[in-house]
Coordinates of C-alpha atoms and ligand atoms in Angstrom, one line a residue:
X1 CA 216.1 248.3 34.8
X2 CA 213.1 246.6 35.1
X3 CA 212.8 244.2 38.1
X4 CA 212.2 240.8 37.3
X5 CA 209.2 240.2 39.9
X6 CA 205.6 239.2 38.8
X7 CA 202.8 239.4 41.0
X8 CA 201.8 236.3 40.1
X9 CA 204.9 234.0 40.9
X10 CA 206.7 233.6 43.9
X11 CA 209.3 231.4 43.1
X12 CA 212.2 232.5 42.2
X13 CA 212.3 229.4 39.1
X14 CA 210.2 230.8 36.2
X15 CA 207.5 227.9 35.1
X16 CA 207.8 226.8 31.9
X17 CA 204.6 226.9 29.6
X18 CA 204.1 224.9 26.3
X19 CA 202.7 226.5 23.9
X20 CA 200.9 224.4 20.8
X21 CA 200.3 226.3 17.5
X22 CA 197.1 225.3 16.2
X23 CA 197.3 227.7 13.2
X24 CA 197.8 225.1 10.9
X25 CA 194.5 222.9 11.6
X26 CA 192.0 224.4 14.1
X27 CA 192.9 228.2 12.7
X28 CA 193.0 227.3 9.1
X29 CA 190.0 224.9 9.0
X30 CA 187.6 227.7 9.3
X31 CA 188.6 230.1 6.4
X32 CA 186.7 230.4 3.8
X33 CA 189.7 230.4 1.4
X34 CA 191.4 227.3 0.8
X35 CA 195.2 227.9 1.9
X36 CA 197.8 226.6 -0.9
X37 CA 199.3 223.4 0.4
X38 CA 202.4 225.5 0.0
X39 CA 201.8 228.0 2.5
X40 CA 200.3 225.5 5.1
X41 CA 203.7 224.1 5.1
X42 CA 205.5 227.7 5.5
X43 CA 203.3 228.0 8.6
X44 CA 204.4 225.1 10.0
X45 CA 208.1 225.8 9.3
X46 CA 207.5 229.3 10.6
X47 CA 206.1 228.8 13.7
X48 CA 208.9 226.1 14.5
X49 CA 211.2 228.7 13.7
X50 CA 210.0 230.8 16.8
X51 CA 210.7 228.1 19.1
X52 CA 207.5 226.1 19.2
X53 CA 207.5 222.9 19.7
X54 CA 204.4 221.5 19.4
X55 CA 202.2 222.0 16.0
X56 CA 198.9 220.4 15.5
X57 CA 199.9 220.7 12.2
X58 CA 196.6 218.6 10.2
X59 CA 193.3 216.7 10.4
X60 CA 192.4 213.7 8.8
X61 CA 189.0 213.6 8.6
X62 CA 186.5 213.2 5.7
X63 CA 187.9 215.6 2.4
X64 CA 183.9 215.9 1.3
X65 CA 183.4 216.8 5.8
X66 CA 186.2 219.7 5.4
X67 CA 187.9 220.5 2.1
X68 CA 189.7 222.7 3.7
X69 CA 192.3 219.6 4.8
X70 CA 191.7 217.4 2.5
X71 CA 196.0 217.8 1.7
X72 CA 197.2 216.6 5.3
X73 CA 199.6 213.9 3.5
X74 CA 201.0 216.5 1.3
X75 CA 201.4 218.8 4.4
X76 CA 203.0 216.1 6.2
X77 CA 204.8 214.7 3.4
X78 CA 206.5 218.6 2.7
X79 CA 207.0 219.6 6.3
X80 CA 210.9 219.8 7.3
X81 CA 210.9 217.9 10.1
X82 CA 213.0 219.1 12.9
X83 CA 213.9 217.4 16.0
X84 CA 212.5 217.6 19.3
X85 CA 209.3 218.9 17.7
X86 CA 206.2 217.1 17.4
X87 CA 203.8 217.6 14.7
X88 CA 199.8 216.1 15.6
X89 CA 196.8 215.3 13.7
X90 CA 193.2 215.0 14.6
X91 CA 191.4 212.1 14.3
X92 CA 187.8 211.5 14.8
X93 CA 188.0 207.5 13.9
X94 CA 190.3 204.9 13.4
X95 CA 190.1 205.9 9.4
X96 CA 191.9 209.1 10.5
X97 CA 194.0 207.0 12.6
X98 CA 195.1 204.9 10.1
X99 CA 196.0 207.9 7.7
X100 CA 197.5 209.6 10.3
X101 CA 199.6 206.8 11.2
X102 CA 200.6 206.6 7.4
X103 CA 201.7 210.0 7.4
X104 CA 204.5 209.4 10.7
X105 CA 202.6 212.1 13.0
X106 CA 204.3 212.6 15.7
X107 CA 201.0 213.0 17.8
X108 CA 197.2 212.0 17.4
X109 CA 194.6 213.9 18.9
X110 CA 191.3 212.8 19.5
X111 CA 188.4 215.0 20.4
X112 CA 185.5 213.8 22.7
X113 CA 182.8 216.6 22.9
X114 CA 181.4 215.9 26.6
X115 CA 177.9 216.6 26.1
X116 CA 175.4 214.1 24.1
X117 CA 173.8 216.6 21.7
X118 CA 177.0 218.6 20.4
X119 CA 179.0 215.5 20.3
X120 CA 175.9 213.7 18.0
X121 CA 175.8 216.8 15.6
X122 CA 179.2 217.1 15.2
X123 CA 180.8 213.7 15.5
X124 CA 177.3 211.6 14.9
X125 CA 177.7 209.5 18.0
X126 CA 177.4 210.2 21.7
X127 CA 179.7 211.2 24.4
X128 CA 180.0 207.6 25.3
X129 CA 180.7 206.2 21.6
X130 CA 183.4 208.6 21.6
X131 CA 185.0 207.5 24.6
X132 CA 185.2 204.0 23.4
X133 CA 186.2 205.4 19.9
X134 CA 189.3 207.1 22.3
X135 CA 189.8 203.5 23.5
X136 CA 189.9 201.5 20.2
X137 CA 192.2 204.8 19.2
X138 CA 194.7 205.0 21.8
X139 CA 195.3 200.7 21.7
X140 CA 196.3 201.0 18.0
X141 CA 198.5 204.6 18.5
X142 CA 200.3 202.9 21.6
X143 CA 201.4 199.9 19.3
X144 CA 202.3 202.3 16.9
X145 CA 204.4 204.2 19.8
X146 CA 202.4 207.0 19.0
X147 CA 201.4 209.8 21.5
X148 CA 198.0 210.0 22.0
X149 CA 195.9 213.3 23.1
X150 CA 192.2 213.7 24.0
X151 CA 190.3 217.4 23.7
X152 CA 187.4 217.4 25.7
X153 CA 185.1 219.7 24.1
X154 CA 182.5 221.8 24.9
X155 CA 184.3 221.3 28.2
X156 CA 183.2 225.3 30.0
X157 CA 179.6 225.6 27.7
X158 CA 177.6 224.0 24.7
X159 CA 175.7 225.7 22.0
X160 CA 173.0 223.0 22.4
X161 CA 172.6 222.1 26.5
X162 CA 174.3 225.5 27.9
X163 CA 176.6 225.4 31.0
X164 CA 178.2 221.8 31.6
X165 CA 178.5 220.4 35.0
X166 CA 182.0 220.2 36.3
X167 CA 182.0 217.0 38.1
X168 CA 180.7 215.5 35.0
X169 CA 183.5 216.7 33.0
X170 CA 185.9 215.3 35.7
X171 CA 184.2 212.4 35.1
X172 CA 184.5 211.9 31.1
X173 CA 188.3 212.8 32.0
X174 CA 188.7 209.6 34.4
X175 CA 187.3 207.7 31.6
X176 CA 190.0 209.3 28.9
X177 CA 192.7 208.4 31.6
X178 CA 191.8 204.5 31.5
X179 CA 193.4 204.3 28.1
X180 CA 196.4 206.0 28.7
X181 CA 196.8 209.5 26.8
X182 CA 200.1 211.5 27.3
X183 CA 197.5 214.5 28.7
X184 CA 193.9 215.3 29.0
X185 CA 192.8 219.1 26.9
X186 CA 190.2 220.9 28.0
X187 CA 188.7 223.2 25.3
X188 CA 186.4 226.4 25.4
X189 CA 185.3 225.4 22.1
X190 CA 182.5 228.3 22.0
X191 CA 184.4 230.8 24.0
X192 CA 182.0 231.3 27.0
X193 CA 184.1 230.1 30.0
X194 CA 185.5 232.9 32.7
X195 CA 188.3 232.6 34.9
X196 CA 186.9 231.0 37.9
X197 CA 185.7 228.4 35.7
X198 CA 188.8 227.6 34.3
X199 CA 190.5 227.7 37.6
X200 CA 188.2 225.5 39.0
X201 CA 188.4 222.7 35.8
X202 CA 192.1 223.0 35.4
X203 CA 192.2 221.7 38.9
X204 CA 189.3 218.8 39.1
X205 CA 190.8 217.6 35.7
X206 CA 194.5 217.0 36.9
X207 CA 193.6 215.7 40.2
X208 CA 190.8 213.7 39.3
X209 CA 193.0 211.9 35.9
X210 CA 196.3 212.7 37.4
X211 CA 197.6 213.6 33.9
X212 CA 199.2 217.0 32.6
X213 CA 196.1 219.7 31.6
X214 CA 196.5 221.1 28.5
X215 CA 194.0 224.2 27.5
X216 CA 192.0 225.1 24.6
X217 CA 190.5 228.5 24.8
X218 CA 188.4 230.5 22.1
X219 CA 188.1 234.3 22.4
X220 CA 184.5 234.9 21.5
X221 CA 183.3 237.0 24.5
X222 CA 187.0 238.4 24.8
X223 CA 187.6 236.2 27.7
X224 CA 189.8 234.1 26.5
X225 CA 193.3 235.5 27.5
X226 CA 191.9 236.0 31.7
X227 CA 191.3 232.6 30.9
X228 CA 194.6 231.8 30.0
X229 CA 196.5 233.0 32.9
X230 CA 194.3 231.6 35.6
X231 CA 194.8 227.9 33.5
X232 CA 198.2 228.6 34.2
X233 CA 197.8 229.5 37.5
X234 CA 195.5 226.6 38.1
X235 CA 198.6 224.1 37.0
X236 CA 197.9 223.4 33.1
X237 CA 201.2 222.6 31.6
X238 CA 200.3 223.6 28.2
X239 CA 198.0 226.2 26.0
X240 CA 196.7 225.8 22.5
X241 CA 197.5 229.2 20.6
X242 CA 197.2 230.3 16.9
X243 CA 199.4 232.9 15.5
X244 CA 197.1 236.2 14.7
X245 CA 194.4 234.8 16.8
X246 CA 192.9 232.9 13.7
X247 CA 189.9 230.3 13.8
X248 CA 186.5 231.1 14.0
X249 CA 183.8 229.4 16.0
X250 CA 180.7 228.4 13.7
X251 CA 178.1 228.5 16.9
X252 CA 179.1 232.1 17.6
X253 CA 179.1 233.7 14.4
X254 CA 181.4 237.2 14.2
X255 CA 183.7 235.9 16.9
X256 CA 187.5 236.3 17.2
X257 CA 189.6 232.6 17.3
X258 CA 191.7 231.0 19.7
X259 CA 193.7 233.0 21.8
X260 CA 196.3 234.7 19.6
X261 CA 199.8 232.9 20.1
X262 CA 202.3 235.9 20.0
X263 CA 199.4 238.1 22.7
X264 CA 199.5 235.2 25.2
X265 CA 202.9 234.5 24.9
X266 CA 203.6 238.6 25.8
X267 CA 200.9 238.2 28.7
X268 CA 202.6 234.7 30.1
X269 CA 206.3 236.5 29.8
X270 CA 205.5 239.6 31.4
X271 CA 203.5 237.6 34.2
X272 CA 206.6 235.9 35.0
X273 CA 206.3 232.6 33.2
X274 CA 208.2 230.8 30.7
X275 CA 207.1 230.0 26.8
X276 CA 210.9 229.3 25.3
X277 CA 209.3 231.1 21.9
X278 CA 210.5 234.2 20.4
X279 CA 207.9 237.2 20.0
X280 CA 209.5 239.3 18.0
X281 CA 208.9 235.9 15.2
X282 CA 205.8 235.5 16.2
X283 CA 205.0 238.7 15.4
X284 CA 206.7 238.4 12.5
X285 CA 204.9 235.2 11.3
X286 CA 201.5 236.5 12.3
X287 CA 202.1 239.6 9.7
X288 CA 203.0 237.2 7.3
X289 CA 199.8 235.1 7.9
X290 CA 197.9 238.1 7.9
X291 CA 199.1 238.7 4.0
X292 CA 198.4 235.2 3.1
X293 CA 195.0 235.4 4.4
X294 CA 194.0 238.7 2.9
X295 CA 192.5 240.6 5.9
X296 CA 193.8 242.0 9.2
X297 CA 193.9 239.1 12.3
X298 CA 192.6 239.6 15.5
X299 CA 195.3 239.0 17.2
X300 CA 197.0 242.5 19.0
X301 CA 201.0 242.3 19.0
X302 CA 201.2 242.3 15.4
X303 CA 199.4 245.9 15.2
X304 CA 200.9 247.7 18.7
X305 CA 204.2 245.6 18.8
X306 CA 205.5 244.5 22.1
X307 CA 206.5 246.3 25.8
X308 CA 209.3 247.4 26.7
X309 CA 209.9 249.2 23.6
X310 CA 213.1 248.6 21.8
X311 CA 215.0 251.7 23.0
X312 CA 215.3 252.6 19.0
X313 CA 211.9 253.1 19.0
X314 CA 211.5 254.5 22.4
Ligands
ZN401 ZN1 190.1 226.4 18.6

């Protein structure tokens, strides 16, 4: 028998982990293919058939900004809904807001890139016009009795002004927490952050907002699962994931996605923590994915299956 004892816990409770699957929005957004609403809503059901409980299922931005989800009402509209589960949407404005509102999301997440020139390229207004975007934002969802998440982007690097300063980013994070989001993300949205890094982040972020760190981590420089554990480590409550690794990162051209859901979920199990989702469905899903999308995934479990092996196959 294999002994239940991971270097990397000492207690004798295993710590739970969330997992969110971002397939749905963040992996799906950048494929060149358009995805049949159909299948976006098999994703969905799929990966809450694992266990997950979290989705960010949609975004509601612009159709003519990103065709690619200009169906998030039908998506939302077809999903099964199942309890205990909460499906989110991204919002970059109160436009989004109000259609995401429309659509009963359980969740709205709003993303505040943290540096000036990334945040004015991609959302046309500065850190600090974001922040009070998040404001007007989290006022309305809170009336609503909607959850409300912030991703701070660009939070370990940015394509345009390099590293970003940590204290800095501890201090976008205490401006988030004025307005009350459920937690604060913190996202490797170009892949280039390292383990110390996130370590040290995970850490100023939750004591500085005293909210629950969730992570966002992109595997361009194939750091992305180191970075994983030592979030974990560090005290984040909850990773992003998308099943077969999926989403590509257009300011590093050629690079893998996120973290793939069913590899982190075999590293965070075998490390001696606690996801509640089912791998061998995962895997199962990924496969599935992989067919839908045309082309083999980056993510690993689906091709060398998991460890242990079943003792049929051993
Ligand atoms: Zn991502």
């Amino acid at each position: 028998m294999w002994a239940a004892i991971s270097p990397y816990r000492n207690s004798e409770a295993m710590k739970a982990v969330e997992i969110v699957e971002v397939a749905p929005r963040d992996g799906l957004q950048d494929e060149s293919m358009v995805v049949p609403t159909k299948a976006k809503i098999e994703l969905i059901e799929r990966a809450l058939a694992t266990g997950v409980r979290r989705v960010e299922a949609v975004s509601f931005v612009h159709p003519e900004r990103v065709p690619t989800m200009a169906d998030a009402e039908a998506v939302m509209a077809g999903v099964k809904r199942c309890p205990g589960t909460r499906l989110a949407g991204l919002v970059l404005n109160e436009r989004g807001l109000d259609r995401a509102l429309a659509s009963a999301v359980d969740e709205v997440n709003v993303v505040v890139l943290v540096t000036d020139a990334f945040s004015r390229r991609n959302q046309g207004m500065t850190t600090g016009q974001a922040l009070t975007m998040w404001s007007q934002v989290a006022a309305r969802a809170a009336d609503a009795g909607v959850a409300a998440t912030v991703t701070l982007g660009a939070a370990f690097g940015c394509p345009y002004e390099g590293v970003v300063d940590r204290a800095w980013v501890g201090e976008v994070a205490e401006r988030v927490a004025e307005s009350g989001p459920s937690e604060i993300a913190l996202a490797d949205t170009i892949g280039a952050a390292v383990p110390h890094e996130v370590d040290a982040l995970v850490r100023e972020v939750g004591s500085r907002s005293g909210l629950p760190v969730r992570v966002h981590l992109h595997n361009s420089r194939n750091t992305g699962f180191a970075n994983a554990l030592a979030a974990v480590m560090a005290g984040a409550h909850t990773i992003d994931a998308s099943l077969g690794g999926i989403g590509g990162c257009p300011f590093a051209p050629g690079a893998s996605g996120n973290i793939a859901t069913e590899d982190v979920v075999y590293l965070l199990e075998r490390s001696g923590f606690e996801t509640g989702l089912q791998l061998g469905g995962l895997i199962e899903a990924s496969r599935w994915l992989a067919g839908v999308l045309g082309r083999d995934l980056p993510g690993q479990l689906a091709r060398t299956g998991p460890f242990p092996l079943a003792p049929a196959a051993a």
